[in-house]
GROMACS .gro file of C-alpha atoms in nm:
model
  464
    1MET     CA    1   1.934   0.381  -0.482
    2ASP     CA    2   1.979   0.331  -0.125
    3PRO     CA    3   1.647   0.286   0.046
    4LEU     CA    4   1.775   0.514   0.342
    5ILE     CA    5   1.811   0.812   0.136
    6SER     CA    6   1.420   0.787   0.075
    7LEU     CA    7   1.384   0.893   0.465
    8ARG     CA    8   1.610   1.188   0.474
    9ASP     CA    9   1.379   1.480   0.480
   10ALA     CA   10   1.086   1.269   0.658
   11ALA     CA   11   0.954   1.460   0.936
   12PRO     CA   12   0.898   1.284   1.291
   13ILE     CA   13   0.561   1.375   1.319
   14PRO     CA   14   0.195   1.182   1.218
   15PHE     CA   15   0.120   1.304   0.873
   16TRP     CA   16  -0.280   1.335   0.921
   17LEU     CA   17  -0.193   1.550   1.229
   18ASP     CA   18   0.007   1.780   1.026
   19ASP     CA   19  -0.252   1.960   0.891
   20PRO     CA   20  -0.337   2.348   0.904
   21ASP     CA   21  -0.682   2.295   0.956
   22ARG     CA   22  -0.610   2.118   1.306
   23PRO     CA   23  -0.875   2.263   1.555
   24HIS     CA   24  -0.753   2.449   1.863
   25ALA     CA   25  -0.779   2.263   2.185
   26ALA     CA   26  -1.062   2.330   2.416
   27ARG     CA   27  -0.973   2.473   2.753
   28ALA     CA   28  -0.876   2.275   3.026
   29LEU     CA   29  -1.127   2.213   3.317
   30VAL     CA   30  -1.056   2.434   3.621
   31GLY     CA   31  -1.289   2.395   3.936
   32ALA     CA   32  -1.572   2.176   3.996
   33THR     CA   33  -1.839   2.063   3.788
   34ARG     CA   34  -2.132   1.831   3.750
   35CYS     CA   35  -2.268   1.595   3.479
   36ASP     CA   36  -2.474   1.300   3.405
   37LEU     CA   37  -2.191   1.105   3.194
   38LEU     CA   38  -1.863   1.156   3.203
   39VAL     CA   39  -1.643   1.039   2.937
   40VAL     CA   40  -1.266   0.991   2.990
   41GLY     CA   41  -1.038   0.988   2.672
   42GLY     CA   42  -1.077   1.188   2.386
   43GLY     CA   43  -1.016   0.940   2.085
   44TYR     CA   44  -1.261   0.756   1.900
   45SER     CA   45  -1.396   0.516   2.177
   46GLY     CA   46  -1.454   0.822   2.380
   47LEU     CA   47  -1.587   1.067   2.102
   48TRP     CA   48  -1.818   0.785   1.965
   49THR     CA   49  -1.957   0.726   2.331
   50ALA     CA   50  -2.050   1.116   2.399
   51LEU     CA   51  -2.192   1.171   2.030
   52ILE     CA   52  -2.438   0.853   2.078
   53ALA     CA   53  -2.492   0.948   2.435
   54LYS     CA   54  -2.664   1.279   2.330
   55GLU     CA   55  -2.817   1.127   2.033
   56ARG     CA   56  -3.003   0.886   2.253
   57ASP     CA   57  -3.077   1.161   2.505
   58PRO     CA   58  -3.048   1.531   2.403
   59SER     CA   59  -3.118   1.625   2.727
   60ALA     CA   60  -2.831   1.440   2.905
   61ASP     CA   61  -2.551   1.643   3.024
   62VAL     CA   62  -2.243   1.513   2.884
   63VAL     CA   63  -1.881   1.595   2.974
   64LEU     CA   64  -1.547   1.466   2.776
   65ILE     CA   65  -1.212   1.500   2.908
   66GLU     CA   66  -0.896   1.424   2.740
   67ALA     CA   67  -0.522   1.418   2.903
   68GLN     CA   68  -0.391   1.582   2.590
   69GLU     CA   69  -0.562   1.680   2.241
   70VAL     CA   70  -0.871   1.516   2.079
   71GLY     CA   71  -0.727   1.270   1.830
   72GLY     CA   72  -0.372   1.274   1.945
   73ALA     CA   73  -0.307   0.950   2.009
   74ALA     CA   74  -0.390   0.621   1.812
   75SER     CA   75  -0.699   0.780   1.671
   76GLY     CA   76  -0.521   1.057   1.484
   77ARG     CA   77  -0.215   0.840   1.374
   78ASN     CA   78  -0.362   0.513   1.262
   79GLY     CA   79  -0.381   0.382   0.906
   80GLY     CA   80  -0.723   0.479   0.822
   81PHE     CA   81  -0.859   0.153   0.756
   82CYS     CA   82  -1.219   0.160   0.887
   83GLU     CA   83  -1.344  -0.214   0.863
   84ALA     CA   84  -1.669  -0.387   0.943
   85SER     CA   85  -1.521  -0.652   1.157
   86LEU     CA   86  -1.543  -0.609   1.555
   87THR     CA   87  -1.337  -0.927   1.590
   88HIS     CA   88  -0.997  -0.838   1.428
   89GLY     CA   89  -1.108  -1.059   1.126
   90LEU     CA   90  -1.344  -1.314   1.036
   91ASN     CA   91  -1.078  -1.621   1.144
   92ASN     CA   92  -1.011  -1.491   1.489
   93GLY     CA   93  -1.385  -1.415   1.575
   94LEU     CA   94  -1.473  -1.790   1.420
   95GLN     CA   95  -1.215  -1.928   1.675
   96ARG     CA   96  -1.369  -1.774   1.967
   97TRP     CA   97  -1.725  -1.727   1.915
   98PRO     CA   98  -1.809  -1.993   1.665
   99ASN     CA   99  -2.201  -1.990   1.800
  100GLU     CA  100  -2.281  -1.619   1.747
  101ILE     CA  101  -2.019  -1.486   1.452
  102GLY     CA  102  -2.298  -1.467   1.228
  103LEU     CA  103  -2.466  -1.221   1.453
  104LEU     CA  104  -2.135  -1.048   1.492
  105GLU     CA  105  -2.056  -1.001   1.140
  106GLN     CA  106  -2.393  -0.861   1.092
  107LEU     CA  107  -2.361  -0.618   1.337
  108GLY     CA  108  -2.008  -0.506   1.222
  109ARG     CA  109  -2.168  -0.425   0.873
  110GLU     CA  110  -2.456  -0.224   1.053
  111ASN     CA  111  -2.198  -0.057   1.222
  112LEU     CA  112  -1.971   0.030   0.967
  113GLN     CA  113  -2.307   0.163   0.786
  114ALA     CA  114  -2.383   0.371   1.094
  115ILE     CA  115  -2.044   0.534   1.082
  116GLU     CA  116  -2.086   0.641   0.705
  117ASP     CA  117  -2.440   0.763   0.803
  118THR     CA  118  -2.292   0.946   1.079
  119ILE     CA  119  -2.027   1.120   0.857
  120GLU     CA  120  -2.307   1.217   0.604
  121ARG     CA  121  -2.567   1.354   0.885
  122HIS     CA  122  -2.290   1.570   1.028
  123GLY     CA  123  -2.090   1.716   0.718
  124ILE     CA  124  -1.776   1.565   0.852
  125ASP     CA  125  -1.471   1.611   0.606
  126CYS     CA  126  -1.253   1.303   0.648
  127ALA     CA  127  -1.199   1.180   0.315
  128TRP     CA  128  -1.433   0.872   0.331
  129GLU     CA  129  -1.401   0.616   0.052
  130ARG     CA  130  -1.566   0.272   0.060
  131THR     CA  131  -1.328   0.099  -0.156
  132GLY     CA  132  -1.270  -0.213   0.034
  133SER     CA  133  -0.954  -0.393   0.101
  134LEU     CA  134  -0.718  -0.650  -0.036
  135VAL     CA  135  -0.508  -0.932   0.140
  136VAL     CA  136  -0.217  -1.000  -0.102
  137ALA     CA  137  -0.025  -1.333  -0.059
  138THR     CA  138   0.372  -1.262  -0.131
  139GLU     CA  139   0.462  -1.627  -0.054
  140PRO     CA  140   0.343  -1.929  -0.273
  141TYR     CA  141   0.184  -2.137   0.088
  142GLN     CA  142  -0.057  -1.806   0.156
  143VAL     CA  143  -0.232  -1.841  -0.177
  144ALA     CA  144  -0.411  -2.159  -0.047
  145GLY     CA  145  -0.512  -1.962   0.283
  146LEU     CA  146  -0.694  -1.680   0.066
  147THR     CA  147  -0.899  -1.941  -0.116
  148GLU     CA  148  -1.002  -2.087   0.234
  149GLU     CA  149  -1.058  -1.724   0.362
  150ALA     CA  150  -1.266  -1.670   0.043
  151GLU     CA  151  -1.493  -1.962   0.135
  152SER     CA  152  -1.529  -1.876   0.524
  153ALA     CA  153  -1.613  -1.501   0.408
  154ALA     CA  154  -1.892  -1.609   0.184
  155ARG     CA  155  -2.050  -1.828   0.455
  156TYR     CA  156  -2.106  -1.527   0.682
  157GLY     CA  157  -2.257  -1.268   0.431
  158SER     CA  158  -1.944  -1.121   0.244
  159ARG     CA  159  -1.887  -1.129  -0.159
  160PRO     CA  160  -1.501  -1.137  -0.170
  161VAL     CA  161  -1.343  -1.165  -0.521
  162LEU     CA  162  -1.072  -1.387  -0.532
  163LEU     CA  163  -0.770  -1.291  -0.745
  164ASP     CA  164  -0.511  -1.477  -0.928
  165ALA     CA  165  -0.163  -1.338  -0.979
  166ASP     CA  166  -0.219  -1.185  -1.311
  167ALA     CA  167  -0.561  -1.026  -1.152
  168VAL     CA  168  -0.406  -0.882  -0.839
  169ARG     CA  169  -0.146  -0.730  -1.034
  170ALA     CA  170  -0.396  -0.572  -1.263
  171GLU     CA  171  -0.528  -0.406  -0.934
  172ILE     CA  172  -0.213  -0.286  -0.747
  173ASP     CA  173   0.114  -0.404  -0.965
  174SER     CA  174   0.377  -0.568  -0.739
  175PRO     CA  175   0.628  -0.823  -0.830
  176THR     CA  176   0.586  -0.963  -0.482
  177PHE     CA  177   0.191  -1.053  -0.532
  178LEU     CA  178   0.093  -1.403  -0.611
  179GLY     CA  179  -0.276  -1.331  -0.517
  180GLY     CA  180  -0.532  -1.165  -0.331
  181LEU     CA  181  -0.872  -1.159  -0.176
  182TRP     CA  182  -1.076  -0.807  -0.239
  183ASN     CA  183  -1.367  -0.751   0.005
  184LYS     CA  184  -1.515  -0.466  -0.173
  185ASP     CA  185  -1.792  -0.391   0.072
  186ASP     CA  186  -1.681  -0.409   0.407
  187VAL     CA  187  -1.359  -0.178   0.436
  188ALA     CA  188  -1.354   0.197   0.415
  189MET     CA  189  -1.029   0.438   0.388
  190VAL     CA  190  -1.086   0.775   0.603
  191ASN     CA  191  -0.841   1.057   0.712
  192PRO     CA  192  -0.810   0.929   1.098
  193ALA     CA  193  -0.736   1.269   1.212
  194ARG     CA  194  -0.993   1.461   1.055
  195LEU     CA  195  -1.268   1.192   1.124
  196ALA     CA  196  -1.168   1.225   1.497
  197TRP     CA  197  -1.205   1.627   1.455
  198GLY     CA  198  -1.505   1.590   1.310
  199LEU     CA  199  -1.700   1.380   1.570
  200LYS     CA  200  -1.535   1.656   1.848
  201GLN     CA  201  -1.725   1.910   1.620
  202ALA     CA  202  -2.037   1.711   1.598
  203CYS     CA  203  -2.037   1.669   2.001
  204LEU     CA  204  -1.997   1.992   2.044
  205ASN     CA  205  -2.272   2.104   1.808
  206LEU     CA  206  -2.484   1.855   2.030
  207GLY     CA  207  -2.391   2.018   2.345
  208VAL     CA  208  -2.138   1.769   2.487
  209ARG     CA  209  -1.881   1.972   2.720
  210ILE     CA  210  -1.524   1.898   2.596
  211HIS     CA  211  -1.188   1.971   2.823
  212GLU     CA  212  -0.872   1.917   2.652
  213HIS     CA  213  -0.544   1.921   2.847
  214THR     CA  214  -0.742   1.764   3.149
  215PRO     CA  215  -0.590   1.408   3.240
  216ALA     CA  216  -0.831   1.216   3.499
  217MET     CA  217  -0.614   1.171   3.799
  218GLU     CA  218  -0.852   0.986   4.019
  219LEU     CA  219  -1.173   0.802   4.022
  220THR     CA  220  -1.369   0.712   4.341
  221GLU     CA  221  -1.727   0.683   4.437
  222ALA     CA  222  -1.905   0.945   4.597
  223GLY     CA  223  -2.240   0.909   4.756
  224ALA     CA  224  -2.474   0.760   4.469
  225GLY     CA  225  -2.241   0.880   4.192
  226ILE     CA  226  -1.879   0.904   4.075
  227ALA     CA  227  -1.608   1.146   4.167
  228VAL     CA  228  -1.311   1.213   3.910
  229ARG     CA  229  -1.012   1.435   4.036
  230THR     CA  230  -0.811   1.622   3.765
  231PRO     CA  231  -0.526   1.852   3.812
  232TYR     CA  232  -0.723   2.158   3.856
  233GLY     CA  233  -1.050   2.053   3.921
  234ARG     CA  234  -1.325   1.785   4.003
  235ILE     CA  235  -1.623   1.613   3.813
  236ASP     CA  236  -1.913   1.461   3.990
  237THR     CA  237  -2.141   1.250   3.758
  238ALA     CA  238  -2.377   0.971   3.771
  239ARG     CA  239  -2.186   0.748   3.509
  240VAL     CA  240  -1.828   0.712   3.365
  241ALA     CA  241  -1.760   0.591   3.060
  242LEU     CA  242  -1.358   0.471   3.025
  243ALA     CA  243  -1.220   0.518   2.687
  244THR     CA  244  -0.833   0.530   2.776
  245ASN     CA  245  -0.763   0.229   2.534
  246ALA     CA  246  -0.341   0.214   2.567
  247TYR     CA  247  -0.306   0.435   2.843
  248PRO     CA  248  -0.333   0.275   3.217
  249SER     CA  249  -0.711   0.243   3.319
  250LEU     CA  250  -0.823   0.450   3.653
  251VAL     CA  251  -0.958   0.075   3.755
  252ARG     CA  252  -0.646  -0.068   3.839
  253ARG     CA  253  -0.787  -0.452   3.790
  254HIS     CA  254  -0.859  -0.374   3.417
  255ARG     CA  255  -0.458  -0.312   3.367
  256PRO     CA  256  -0.336  -0.641   3.317
  257TYR     CA  257  -0.596  -0.714   3.024
  258THR     CA  258  -0.415  -0.500   2.788
  259VAL     CA  259  -0.071  -0.402   2.671
  260PRO     CA  260   0.048  -0.097   2.482
  261VAL     CA  261   0.255  -0.191   2.133
  262TYR     CA  262   0.396   0.023   1.940
  263ASP     CA  263   0.329   0.025   1.571
  264TYR     CA  264   0.514   0.242   1.310
  265ALA     CA  265   0.424   0.417   0.926
  266LEU     CA  266   0.570   0.626   0.673
  267MET     CA  267   0.401   0.826   0.428
  268THR     CA  268   0.540   0.924   0.097
  269GLU     CA  269   0.531   1.246  -0.103
  270PRO     CA  270   0.224   1.282  -0.343
  271LEU     CA  271   0.283   1.050  -0.671
  272THR     CA  272   0.278   1.214  -1.002
  273ASP     CA  273   0.055   1.073  -1.270
  274ALA     CA  274   0.335   0.850  -1.434
  275GLN     CA  275   0.427   0.701  -1.068
  276LEU     CA  276   0.063   0.625  -0.978
  277ALA     CA  277   0.001   0.482  -1.328
  278SER     CA  278   0.295   0.256  -1.285
  279VAL     CA  279   0.144   0.068  -0.973
  280GLY     CA  280  -0.210   0.090  -1.138
  281TRP     CA  281  -0.441   0.114  -0.816
  282ARG     CA  282  -0.734   0.274  -1.018
  283ASN     CA  283  -0.986   0.121  -0.741
  284ARG     CA  284  -0.771   0.293  -0.463
  285GLN     CA  285  -0.841  -0.015  -0.227
  286GLY     CA  286  -0.605  -0.069   0.101
  287PHE     CA  287  -0.423  -0.337   0.125
  288ALA     CA  288  -0.227  -0.592   0.384
  289ASP     CA  289   0.003  -0.906   0.319
  290SER     CA  290  -0.071  -1.243   0.469
  291ALA     CA  291   0.225  -1.256   0.703
  292ASN     CA  292   0.192  -1.265   1.071
  293GLN     CA  293   0.433  -0.967   1.069
  294PHE     CA  294   0.201  -0.751   0.774
  295HIS     CA  295   0.218  -0.459   0.634
  296TYR     CA  296  -0.050  -0.237   0.577
  297VAL     CA  297  -0.111   0.010   0.284
  298ARG     CA  298  -0.325   0.272   0.126
  299LEU     CA  299  -0.357   0.575  -0.084
  300SER     CA  300  -0.421   0.914   0.077
  301ALA     CA  301  -0.665   1.165  -0.063
  302ASP     CA  302  -0.375   1.336  -0.258
  303ASN     CA  303  -0.194   1.012  -0.384
  304ARG     CA  304   0.087   0.967  -0.111
  305ILE     CA  305   0.128   0.591  -0.004
  306LEU     CA  306   0.094   0.530   0.346
  307TRP     CA  307   0.337   0.217   0.418
  308GLY     CA  308   0.311   0.073   0.792
  309GLY     CA  309   0.308  -0.235   1.011
  310TYR     CA  310   0.567  -0.539   1.005
  311ASP     CA  311   0.706  -0.428   1.367
  312ALA     CA  312   0.520  -0.431   1.686
  313VAL     CA  313   0.733  -0.327   1.978
  314TYR     CA  314   0.654  -0.391   2.337
  315ARG     CA  315   0.850  -0.182   2.591
  316TYR     CA  316   0.942  -0.319   2.919
  317ARG     CA  317   0.671  -0.279   3.208
  318GLY     CA  318   0.434  -0.116   2.912
  319ARG     CA  319   0.515   0.234   2.928
  320VAL     CA  320   0.329   0.481   2.692
  321SER     CA  321   0.577   0.772   2.609
  322ALA     CA  322   0.633   1.007   2.325
  323GLU     CA  323   0.990   0.922   2.319
  324HIS     CA  324   0.874   0.592   2.165
  325ASP     CA  325   0.690   0.747   1.887
  326GLN     CA  326   1.026   0.735   1.688
  327ARG     CA  327   1.209   0.425   1.602
  328PRO     CA  328   1.491   0.456   1.295
  329ALA     CA  329   1.555   0.079   1.277
  330THR     CA  330   1.179   0.005   1.201
  331PHE     CA  331   1.159   0.312   0.972
  332ALA     CA  332   1.479   0.175   0.771
  333THR     CA  333   1.322  -0.184   0.756
  334LEU     CA  334   0.979  -0.047   0.633
  335ALA     CA  335   1.155   0.183   0.351
  336ARG     CA  336   1.372  -0.156   0.232
  337HIS     CA  337   1.026  -0.338   0.206
  338PHE     CA  338   0.835  -0.060   0.061
  339PHE     CA  339   1.120  -0.059  -0.251
  340ARG     CA  340   1.127  -0.412  -0.250
  341THR     CA  341   0.751  -0.434  -0.329
  342PHE     CA  342   0.737  -0.127  -0.536
  343PRO     CA  343   1.074  -0.114  -0.733
  344GLN     CA  344   0.895   0.081  -0.990
  345LEU     CA  345   0.882   0.386  -0.738
  346GLU     CA  346   1.261   0.400  -0.687
  347GLY     CA  347   1.361   0.767  -0.622
  348VAL     CA  348   1.019   0.828  -0.421
  349ARG     CA  349   1.084   1.020  -0.086
  350PHE     CA  350   0.895   0.956   0.249
  351THR     CA  351   0.763   1.304   0.380
  352HIS     CA  352   0.674   1.173   0.753
  353ALA     CA  353   0.773   0.884   0.966
  354TRP     CA  354   0.605   0.838   1.313
  355GLY     CA  355   0.446   0.567   1.579
  356GLY     CA  356   0.217   0.526   1.854
  357ALA     CA  357   0.074   0.298   2.064
  358ILE     CA  358  -0.222   0.043   2.017
  359ASP     CA  359  -0.396  -0.141   2.285
  360THR     CA  360  -0.356  -0.509   2.278
  361SER     CA  361  -0.536  -0.787   2.461
  362THR     CA  362  -0.483  -1.157   2.445
  363ARG     CA  363  -0.774  -1.226   2.221
  364PHE     CA  364  -0.688  -0.946   1.975
  365CYS     CA  365  -1.033  -0.767   1.986
  366VAL     CA  366  -1.240  -0.538   2.220
  367PHE     CA  367  -1.371  -0.660   2.581
  368PHE     CA  368  -1.574  -0.483   2.824
  369ASP     CA  369  -1.622  -0.445   3.197
  370THR     CA  370  -1.815  -0.254   3.469
  371SER     CA  371  -1.700  -0.161   3.821
  372HIS     CA  372  -1.863   0.057   4.105
  373ARG     CA  373  -2.178  -0.142   4.098
  374GLY     CA  374  -2.245  -0.044   3.734
  375LYS     CA  375  -2.171   0.321   3.736
  376VAL     CA  376  -1.851   0.279   3.542
  377ALA     CA  377  -1.789   0.072   3.206
  378TYR     CA  378  -1.487   0.022   3.022
  379ALA     CA  379  -1.401  -0.092   2.649
  380ALA     CA  380  -1.042  -0.146   2.567
  381GLY     CA  381  -0.821  -0.408   2.378
  382TYR     CA  382  -0.898  -0.310   1.998
  383THR     CA  383  -0.555  -0.449   1.875
  384GLY     CA  384  -0.527  -0.228   1.585
  385LEU     CA  385  -0.847  -0.240   1.456
  386GLY     CA  386  -1.051   0.047   1.673
  387VAL     CA  387  -1.151   0.305   1.390
  388GLY     CA  388  -1.467   0.092   1.302
  389ALA     CA  389  -1.514  -0.100   1.611
  390THR     CA  390  -1.489   0.165   1.876
  391ARG     CA  391  -1.841   0.306   1.756
  392PHE     CA  392  -1.989  -0.062   1.834
  393GLY     CA  393  -1.792  -0.047   2.178
  394ALA     CA  394  -1.950   0.286   2.253
  395GLU     CA  395  -2.297   0.167   2.217
  396VAL     CA  396  -2.213  -0.137   2.451
  397MET     CA  397  -2.083   0.070   2.705
  398LEU     CA  398  -2.381   0.303   2.705
  399ASP     CA  399  -2.602  -0.002   2.716
  400LEU     CA  400  -2.412  -0.146   3.027
  401LEU     CA  401  -2.429   0.183   3.215
  402ALA     CA  402  -2.823   0.221   3.149
  403GLY     CA  403  -2.870  -0.168   3.255
  404ASP     CA  404  -3.020  -0.237   2.925
  405ARG     CA  405  -3.032  -0.597   2.778
  406THR     CA  406  -2.991  -0.562   2.411
  407ARG     CA  407  -2.844  -0.773   2.121
  408ARG     CA  408  -2.478  -0.638   2.222
  409THR     CA  409  -2.476  -0.722   2.575
  410ALA     CA  410  -2.624  -1.048   2.535
  411LEU     CA  411  -2.322  -1.133   2.334
  412GLU     CA  412  -2.062  -1.381   2.487
  413MET     CA  413  -1.811  -1.167   2.338
  414VAL     CA  414  -1.926  -0.878   2.562
  415ARG     CA  415  -2.004  -1.098   2.882
  416SER     CA  416  -1.666  -1.262   2.869
  417LYS     CA  417  -1.299  -1.123   2.913
  418PRO     CA  418  -0.988  -1.241   2.773
  419LEU     CA  419  -0.708  -1.415   2.960
  420PRO     CA  420  -0.486  -1.135   3.131
  421PHE     CA  421  -0.120  -1.098   3.022
  422PRO     CA  422   0.119  -1.222   3.274
  423PRO     CA  423   0.331  -0.974   3.540
  424GLU     CA  424   0.680  -0.873   3.437
  425PRO     CA  425   0.909  -1.007   3.384
  426VAL     CA  426   0.732  -1.311   3.240
  427ARG     CA  427   0.524  -1.080   3.019
  428SER     CA  428   0.842  -0.955   2.814
  429LEU     CA  429   0.973  -1.292   2.806
  430GLY     CA  430   0.654  -1.424   2.643
  431ILE     CA  431   0.606  -1.130   2.408
  432GLY     CA  432   0.952  -1.157   2.285
  433ILE     CA  433   0.919  -1.550   2.227
  434THR     CA  434   0.603  -1.492   2.069
  435LYS     CA  435   0.756  -1.225   1.823
  436TRP     CA  436   1.044  -1.463   1.732
  437SER     CA  437   0.817  -1.735   1.676
  438LEU     CA  438   0.578  -1.565   1.441
  439ALA     CA  439   0.907  -1.423   1.279
  440ARG     CA  440   1.000  -1.794   1.204
  441ALA     CA  441   0.690  -1.910   1.100
  442ASP     CA  442   0.692  -1.648   0.837
  443GLU     CA  443   0.998  -1.784   0.704
  444ASN     CA  444   0.924  -2.167   0.742
  445ALA     CA  445   0.582  -2.126   0.488
  446GLY     CA  446   0.337  -2.030   0.791
  447ARG     CA  447   0.429  -2.335   0.996
  448ARG     CA  448   0.374  -2.274   1.368
  449ASN     CA  449   0.600  -2.375   1.634
  450LEU     CA  450   0.518  -2.560   1.984
  451TRP     CA  451   0.471  -2.220   2.139
  452LEU     CA  452   0.247  -2.102   1.905
  453LYS     CA  453   0.027  -2.376   1.919
  454THR     CA  454   0.040  -2.355   2.276
  455LEU     CA  455  -0.091  -2.006   2.261
  456ASP     CA  456  -0.353  -2.108   2.043
  457ARG     CA  457  -0.472  -2.353   2.251
  458PHE     CA  458  -0.514  -2.118   2.568
  459GLY     CA  459  -0.658  -1.823   2.353
  460LEU     CA  460  -0.335  -1.649   2.411
  461GLY     CA  461  -0.112  -1.436   2.148
  462PHE     CA  462   0.041  -1.125   2.008
  463ASP     CA  463  -0.023  -0.954   1.703
  464SER     CA  464   0.010  -0.596   1.554
   0.00000   0.00000   0.00000
């Protein structure tokens, strides 16, 4: 069967957001108001910030504003991998902060457990499954890398299970799998939109005032506080937490530190019992392959397969627009790769095809900053691994706004910033050369060319 036939009836909307239980949007802000803390952005970063602020101080008056609807951007359309890593993987953290990676790994595990505890405490129905995840080798040269990764992970508190070709295919059966590394403890699968909506309801239950369809237009100092202008009103506040991520920051000097990169995904129809049995997958782990241009894959609660990744598309000047959420060429590539990986599923159809922007930084993980004499805090740059790390980012922003010195704010990771991206047209040219080089490395047994080695040396890069 032509793989493209599988896309014929795919709806051009995110599967997770196509839910009859999607909550109604809160009313837009009209008029002027005051609060103790204003959170700008209604994705995970903003939701966690508002929730934790109220848990720390129930008397605090917290307002959250969202330009569209809560969870409607990256937080409601990602793959639903909630990982303990705060550094976009152990290897990235080791390269950048070798002296504090042990603490970062510990804080990441504590953060993941805190997410699970919050879901239970607030009764959030989000299909949370602490299944762990697999990294699979699909080329012979990648097998040795799994062994090295297992040894590194074991040194920092993980208990990964190294699988040979037969063992990994006993978990998830694909003729392309040559080996695997199963992290059983540090990754959960979640319905990302329902997590966002559950956090929204938890915020409302604690007294957070939420206004959707309320973009922040301008941020200025106003006396001892900060004023934020919206289309129909104004908010005067003592402190602001900026959680806009892939969207342009209200503080202009933050903008060169991130670029929006578009990522794409497909979702199949629910598998029959026979189809699922042909793949195995009894332990329901998520998985990703070991290539630079990698796929991420997981089962939904109703046994659909989410198949995403591979392409990471940057648009000239970094515009974020709904018109970029669809990319037929990428969907066709993903469909071909799906049936190459799972030939036993020939005939399965895709019901949804979508994309969205992620905020990428040159160090592949979150960074922090403050402005306006400490009255504004900012976190961004999660680079596609923000489902879990945004909760940690929220804690850091609140620590910074309070002026508290904690284990988190003492981290070099928190005190330092990545190198900024260069201006256009150098930015687009550099990202294009990097993408080409990563694809060549995948075709050349992982060998990195001079361009990639130079980026490595200077702590720059590009990743999905």
